Structures are given as C-alpha cells and as structure tokens.
Coordinates of C-alpha atoms in Angstrom, one line a residue:
X247 CA 0.0 0.0 0.0
X248 CA 1.0 3.6 -0.6
X249 CA 2.8 5.6 2.1
X250 CA 0.8 8.6 3.2
X251 CA 2.5 11.9 4.2
X252 CA 0.5 14.9 5.6
X253 CA 1.9 18.0 3.9
X254 CA 0.9 20.4 6.7
X255 CA 3.0 18.5 9.3
X256 CA 5.8 17.2 7.1
X257 CA 6.2 19.5 4.2
X258 CA 9.9 19.1 3.7
X259 CA 9.7 15.3 4.1
X260 CA 6.8 15.2 1.5
X261 CA 8.9 17.3 -0.9
X262 CA 12.0 15.1 -0.5
X263 CA 10.2 11.8 -0.9
X264 CA 8.1 13.0 -3.8
X265 CA 11.2 14.2 -5.6
X266 CA 13.0 10.9 -5.1
X267 CA 10.2 9.0 -6.7
X268 CA 9.7 11.4 -9.6
X269 CA 13.4 11.3 -10.4
X270 CA 13.2 7.5 -10.5
X271 CA 10.3 7.7 -12.9
X272 CA 7.5 6.7 -10.5
X273 CA 4.2 8.5 -10.3
X274 CA 3.1 10.3 -7.0
X275 CA -0.4 11.1 -5.9
X276 CA -0.6 14.7 -4.6
X277 CA -3.1 17.4 -3.9
X278 CA -4.0 20.3 -6.2
X279 CA -6.7 23.0 -5.7
X280 CA -8.9 21.1 -8.2
X281 CA -8.7 17.4 -7.4
X282 CA -5.9 15.1 -6.4
X283 CA -3.5 14.3 -9.3
X284 CA -1.3 11.4 -10.2
X285 CA 1.9 13.2 -11.2
X286 CA 5.0 12.0 -13.1
X287 CA 7.8 13.5 -15.2
X288 CA 6.2 14.8 -18.4
X289 CA 9.5 14.4 -20.3
X290 CA 10.0 10.7 -19.4
X291 CA 8.1 8.2 -21.5
X292 CA 8.4 5.4 -18.9
X293 CA 7.1 7.6 -16.2
X294 CA 4.1 8.7 -18.4
X295 CA 3.5 5.1 -19.3
X296 CA 3.3 4.3 -15.5
X297 CA 0.5 6.9 -15.2
X298 CA -1.5 5.2 -18.0
X299 CA -0.9 1.8 -16.5
X300 CA -1.8 2.8 -12.9
X301 CA -5.1 4.4 -14.1
X302 CA -5.9 2.0 -16.8
X303 CA -6.3 5.1 -19.0
X304 CA -6.5 4.9 -22.8
X305 CA -3.4 6.4 -24.4
X306 CA -5.4 8.4 -26.9
X307 CA -6.6 10.6 -24.0
X308 CA -3.9 13.3 -23.5
X309 CA -2.6 14.5 -20.1
X310 CA -2.4 18.0 -18.7
X311 CA 1.2 19.1 -18.2
X312 CA 1.7 21.3 -15.0
X313 CA 4.2 24.1 -14.9
X314 CA 5.8 26.0 -12.0
X315 CA 5.1 29.4 -13.7
X316 CA 4.5 31.2 -17.0
X317 CA 8.2 31.2 -17.8
X318 CA 8.4 27.4 -17.6
X319 CA 5.3 27.2 -19.7
X320 CA 6.8 29.4 -22.4
X321 CA 9.7 27.0 -22.8
X322 CA 7.3 24.3 -23.9
X323 CA 4.4 26.0 -25.7
X324 CA 3.7 28.9 -28.0
X325 CA 1.4 31.6 -26.5
X326 CA -0.9 33.8 -28.7
X327 CA -1.9 37.2 -27.2
X328 CA -5.3 36.0 -25.9
X329 CA -3.8 32.9 -24.2
X330 CA -1.2 35.0 -22.6
X331 CA -3.8 37.3 -21.2
X332 CA -5.7 34.4 -19.8
X333 CA -2.5 32.9 -18.3
X334 CA -1.5 36.2 -16.7
X335 CA -4.9 36.6 -15.1
X336 CA -5.8 33.1 -14.0
X337 CA -2.5 31.5 -13.2
X338 CA -1.7 30.0 -10.8
X339 CA -5.2 28.5 -10.8
X340 CA -7.7 26.1 -12.3
X341 CA -7.4 27.0 -16.0
X342 CA -5.8 24.8 -18.6
X343 CA -4.7 26.3 -22.0
X344 CA -4.3 24.0 -25.0
X345 CA -1.4 25.5 -27.0
X346 CA 0.9 24.5 -29.8
X347 CA 4.0 22.7 -28.6
X348 CA 7.1 24.7 -29.0
X349 CA 9.9 23.2 -31.2
X350 CA 12.5 21.7 -28.9
X351 CA 10.1 21.0 -26.0
X352 CA 11.1 18.0 -23.9
X353 CA 7.5 17.0 -23.2
X354 CA 7.2 13.5 -24.6
X355 CA 4.5 12.7 -27.2
X356 CA 3.1 10.1 -25.0
X357 CA 1.8 12.8 -22.7
X358 CA 0.1 14.6 -25.6
X359 CA -1.3 11.5 -27.2
X360 CA 0.7 12.3 -30.3
X361 CA -1.0 15.7 -30.8
X362 CA 0.9 18.8 -31.8
X363 CA -0.8 20.7 -29.0
X364 CA -0.4 20.4 -25.2
X365 CA -2.7 21.3 -22.3
X366 CA -0.8 23.4 -19.8
X367 CA -1.6 25.0 -16.5
X368 CA 0.1 26.4 -13.4
X369 CA -1.4 25.0 -10.2
X370 CA -1.8 26.6 -6.8
X371 CA -0.2 25.2 -3.6
X372 CA 2.3 22.4 -2.9
X373 CA 2.3 21.0 -6.4
X374 CA 3.7 24.3 -7.8
X375 CA 6.5 24.1 -5.2
X376 CA 7.3 20.5 -6.2
X377 CA 7.5 21.3 -9.9
X378 CA 9.8 24.2 -9.2
X379 CA 12.1 22.0 -7.2
X380 CA 11.9 19.2 -9.8
X381 CA 12.7 21.6 -12.6
X382 CA 10.5 19.8 -15.2
X383 CA 6.8 19.8 -16.0
X384 CA 4.6 17.2 -14.4
X385 CA 1.9 15.3 -16.3
X386 CA -0.9 14.8 -13.9
X387 CA -4.4 13.4 -14.5
X388 CA -6.7 12.8 -11.6
X389 CA -5.4 10.1 -9.2
X390 CA -8.1 7.5 -9.7
X391 CA -8.9 4.5 -12.0
X392 CA -9.8 5.8 -15.5
X393 CA -13.4 6.7 -15.9
X394 CA -14.2 6.6 -12.2
X395 CA -15.1 9.5 -9.8
X396 CA -12.3 11.9 -9.4
X397 CA -10.7 12.1 -5.9
X398 CA -10.8 15.2 -3.7
X399 CA -9.2 13.7 -0.6
X400 CA -6.2 11.5 0.0
X401 CA -8.6 8.9 1.4
X402 CA -10.3 8.8 -2.0
X403 CA -7.0 8.2 -3.7
X404 CA -6.0 5.5 -1.3
X405 CA -9.3 3.6 -1.7
X406 CA -9.0 3.6 -5.5
X407 CA -5.3 3.2 -6.3
X408 CA -3.5 3.0 -3.0
X409 CA -2.3 -0.6 -3.8
X410 CA -0.8 0.6 -7.2
X411 CA 1.4 3.5 -6.1
X412 CA 4.1 4.2 -3.5
X413 CA 3.2 7.6 -2.2
X414 CA 0.2 9.8 -1.5
X415 CA 0.6 13.3 -0.2
X416 CA -2.2 14.6 1.9
X417 CA -3.3 18.2 2.2
X418 CA -6.9 17.8 3.1
X419 CA -9.9 18.3 0.8
X420 CA -9.4 20.0 -2.5
X421 CA -10.6 23.6 -2.4
X422 CA -12.2 23.8 -5.9
X423 CA -13.4 20.2 -6.2
X424 CA -13.8 19.9 -10.0
X425 CA -11.1 19.7 -12.6
X426 CA -9.7 22.8 -14.4
X427 CA -11.5 24.6 -17.2
X428 CA -9.9 23.8 -20.5
X429 CA -9.9 26.3 -23.4
X430 CA -8.2 26.6 -26.8
X431 CA -7.7 29.8 -28.6
X432 CA -7.8 29.7 -32.4
X433 CA -7.7 32.7 -34.7
X434 CA -8.6 35.0 -31.8
X435 CA -11.7 32.9 -30.8
X436 CA -11.9 30.9 -27.5
X437 CA -13.3 27.4 -27.7
X438 CA -14.4 25.6 -24.5
X439 CA -13.1 22.0 -24.4
X440 CA -14.1 21.3 -20.8
X441 CA -15.9 23.5 -18.2
X442 CA -14.3 23.5 -14.8
X443 CA -13.0 25.5 -11.9
X444 CA -12.9 28.9 -13.8
X445 CA -16.3 30.0 -14.9
X446 CA -16.8 30.7 -18.6
X447 CA -18.3 34.1 -17.7
X448 CA -15.1 35.1 -16.0
X449 CA -13.1 34.2 -19.1
X450 CA -15.4 36.3 -21.2
X451 CA -15.1 39.2 -18.8
X452 CA -11.3 39.1 -18.8
X453 CA -10.9 38.8 -22.6
X454 CA -14.0 40.5 -23.9
X455 CA -14.5 37.5 -26.2
X456 CA -17.6 35.3 -26.3
X457 CA -16.5 31.7 -25.5
X458 CA -17.7 29.1 -28.1
X459 CA -19.3 26.0 -26.5
X460 CA -18.9 22.5 -28.0
X461 CA -21.5 21.9 -30.8
X462 CA -21.5 18.1 -30.6
X463 CA -20.7 15.3 -28.2
X464 CA -18.7 13.4 -30.8
X465 CA -15.9 15.8 -31.1
X466 CA -12.3 14.6 -31.4
X467 CA -10.4 14.1 -28.2
X468 CA -8.2 17.3 -27.8
X469 CA -8.0 17.4 -24.0
X470 CA -8.7 15.4 -20.9
X471 CA -12.3 15.1 -19.7
X472 CA -13.8 14.9 -23.2
X473 CA -14.8 11.2 -23.2
X474 CA -18.6 10.8 -23.3
X475 CA -18.6 8.4 -20.3
X476 CA -16.4 9.6 -17.4
X477 CA -16.4 10.2 -13.6
X478 CA -18.7 7.2 -13.2
X479 CA -19.8 5.7 -9.9
X480 CA -20.8 2.0 -9.8
X481 CA -24.5 2.9 -9.4
X482 CA -26.4 4.2 -12.4
X483 CA -27.3 7.9 -12.4
X484 CA -30.5 9.8 -13.1
X485 CA -30.3 13.5 -13.5
X486 CA -32.6 16.5 -13.1
X487 CA -35.0 14.5 -11.1
X488 CA -38.3 15.7 -9.5
X489 CA -39.0 12.5 -7.6
X490 CA -37.0 9.7 -6.0
X491 CA -37.6 6.1 -5.2
X492 CA -36.8 4.4 -1.8
X493 CA -34.1 2.3 -3.4
X494 CA -32.3 5.4 -4.8
X495 CA -29.8 7.8 -3.2
X496 CA -30.5 11.5 -3.7
X497 CA -28.0 14.2 -4.3
X498 CA -29.8 17.6 -4.1
X499 CA -29.0 21.3 -4.1
X500 CA -30.2 24.3 -2.2
X501 CA -33.9 24.2 -1.4
X502 CA -34.9 22.2 -4.5
X503 CA -38.0 20.1 -3.7
X504 CA -37.9 16.4 -4.7
X505 CA -40.9 14.2 -4.2
X506 CA -40.1 11.1 -2.1
X507 CA -36.9 12.5 -0.7
X508 CA -37.9 11.5 2.8
X509 CA -38.0 7.8 1.6
X510 CA -34.6 7.8 -0.3
X511 CA -31.9 5.5 0.9
X512 CA -29.6 8.5 1.4
X513 CA -29.9 12.2 1.0
X514 CA -26.9 14.5 0.4
X515 CA -27.2 18.2 -0.3
X516 CA -24.3 19.7 -2.2
X517 CA -25.0 23.1 -0.7
X518 CA -28.1 23.8 1.5
X519 CA -27.5 27.5 0.9
X520 CA -27.4 27.2 -2.9
X521 CA -23.7 28.1 -3.2
X522 CA -22.3 26.7 -6.4
X523 CA -18.7 26.9 -5.2
X524 CA -19.6 24.8 -2.2
X525 CA -21.5 22.4 -4.4
X526 CA -18.5 22.0 -6.8
X527 CA -16.2 21.3 -3.8
X528 CA -18.6 18.6 -2.5
X529 CA -19.5 17.0 -5.8
X530 CA -17.1 14.1 -6.2
X531 CA -17.1 13.3 -2.5
X532 CA -20.9 13.2 -2.3
X533 CA -21.0 11.0 -5.5
X534 CA -18.7 8.6 -3.7
X535 CA -20.7 8.6 -0.5
X536 CA -24.0 8.1 -2.4
X537 CA -22.3 5.2 -4.3
X538 CA -21.1 3.7 -1.0
X539 CA -24.7 3.7 0.3
X540 CA -25.3 0.8 -2.0
X541 CA -28.2 2.3 -3.9
X542 CA -29.2 0.9 -7.3
X543 CA -29.4 4.4 -8.7
X544 CA -28.1 7.9 -7.7
X545 CA -30.8 10.5 -8.4
X546 CA -29.6 14.1 -8.8
X547 CA -31.8 17.1 -8.5
X548 CA -31.4 20.0 -11.0
X549 CA -28.3 22.2 -10.7
X550 CA -28.3 25.7 -12.1
X551 CA -26.1 26.1 -15.2
X552 CA -24.7 29.5 -14.2
X553 CA -21.0 29.9 -13.2
X554 CA -19.5 26.7 -11.8
X555 CA -22.9 25.0 -12.4
X556 CA -21.8 24.4 -15.9
X557 CA -18.8 22.3 -14.8
X558 CA -21.0 20.5 -12.2
X559 CA -23.6 19.6 -14.9
X560 CA -20.8 18.5 -17.3
X561 CA -19.4 16.1 -14.8
X562 CA -22.9 14.7 -13.9
X563 CA -23.8 14.3 -17.6
X564 CA -20.6 12.3 -18.3
X565 CA -21.1 10.2 -15.1
X566 CA -24.6 9.4 -16.3
X567 CA -23.7 8.6 -19.9
X568 CA -24.2 5.0 -21.3
X569 CA -21.3 2.7 -20.5
X570 CA -19.7 -0.2 -22.3
X571 CA -20.4 -2.5 -19.4

C-alpha cells in the first residue's frame, strides 16, 4: 500500500520523498486545488506510461502538463496574445490552456497522445513548489482509476489506487473540487473544451471575447475530460429528477423540492444555501458517498447552469452517460 504523508505537518519530508520517486520515474499522488492528481515526469516516457498503467487510462486521452510558472510554460508552448492574457490573469489557478507545442520542448509525445498541442496549467499550492524543485513539468491526470469518480481527498486516492502506487501526499480536501476549465484559442476565438474551476463568464469578462461551447458530443479528443462516459460511480445515475424512489440515493442542491426525498436510501445536499462553489467542492465526495450507500441508482436534483454550475452539470452528464459494461 502507498505511504501517506501529511503535507501540513511534514512539508519538507513530503517534498524530498516525492522528488526521489519522480526522479526515479515513478508517479506520485498529490493534492491540487482542483482534485488530487497522479503526477509523473512529463519528459520521461516510462514515467508517463506508468500513469496510464496505474489508471488503466486509454493512451489516446492526453494529459495536462503542469508548470511552475509562466516562464516554464513558455519553454514548452507557444502563446498567442489571448492565451497569454488568460495565463497572466488566471495562473496559478484552475485554468488549462491548449497550446501548440514549442519546437524543442522536452515534453514526450506520450503525454500529448501524439497531438501537436499540449494542455498546460500552473497549479496553486504544494504542487507548484514541487514542480519548481523538480525543474521539469509534471503530467498529472486525476489520481483514480480511469473513468471513475475523481478524488478530492487523500482517502479517495488510497481507496481507489493505493495498492498501485508508492506515495500519497495529503493536504486535506481539494478547495475547488472539480477539474480545471480547458480552453483553446484559435484565430482570436476561444473554444471551451471542458468546463471546470474557472467560470466561462469570468473568461469572457477578462478577454471581452464570447466563448464558443462544443457543438456536438462526438468531437475529437483534444484534451482530458472529453470522453462521453467519465467520472462514473458503480451505481447508475439519473439527472434533473423531480422525484426519487426508496431504493435510490438522492443528491440535491439548495432548497430544491424532490418528491419522495424522505424515503430515499440516502440524501446529500451539495449546498443547502445554494452556493455553487460549495457544491463543486462537495460534488465528487458526495457521489462517492452516495455510491457507497449501496443504492441501485443515484438520483440528482437539477443544478443551475450559471458559473460553476456548468462544470458540475458537465461532470454529472458524463457520469450518467451510457457505459460499455
């Protein structure tokens, strides 16, 4: 089983042990402000392969490469003026930019799934310190089995892949709770590839440019989180419900009224006050708790689409999508 180190009490030990494993080409599970990530050297093909193997992740699904700062990012990617403005405003933070790879970048094609673009972000917190000490970008998808619910605590990571890795760094619950927003700038237009921890409205305010939403669900995979079925619990999911059965667990929001809620096998309110930031932070943990209740189905009340509600609804839709098995 993985060794677990609490960052708050043992920050220097956590840094040293993580660096030792990263240099040796092994992945490390660690906290970010969005969700917990499974990080490895983005320039080392064996280390990247270890991420895919640990997660059981399809290798056509690219990985986000995390940087210590904008200067490091510029050594690996080409920034257009709009992308630079977004980076300067939102980094460090939960925004990923899909950019053309710079000639001479050491990022291995296995991390980009062979694309000529790369998803890049600068994270908040301990991970940024670790990248700076490591001196190279870290590829880091969520630290869970591929397609399953993303982890927002070290306990989530340990329950899912603790028997597959050597080290988990614990820094409490993730502050944002959903993955980063991913956008791509093309010819001065901004295209949303995945809603996430930065609201689309905030991107539009900063740039003065209307963000283009995806037009179809069958788009080519250009970034993480674009698979139709993703973030899935073991139980089936039913969305935008107005009623719930006794054999279903209910995830609700605010003061939404759901008929039969008093008879549900479990009831979890993402935010009794109707705060979408609180709801986003609770989403994956509550999905895991509802799943653990043993219900046949998880019923989810309507969530507003404004702000972070767009990211919450995106994750729920992918969790509820038809599965191969």
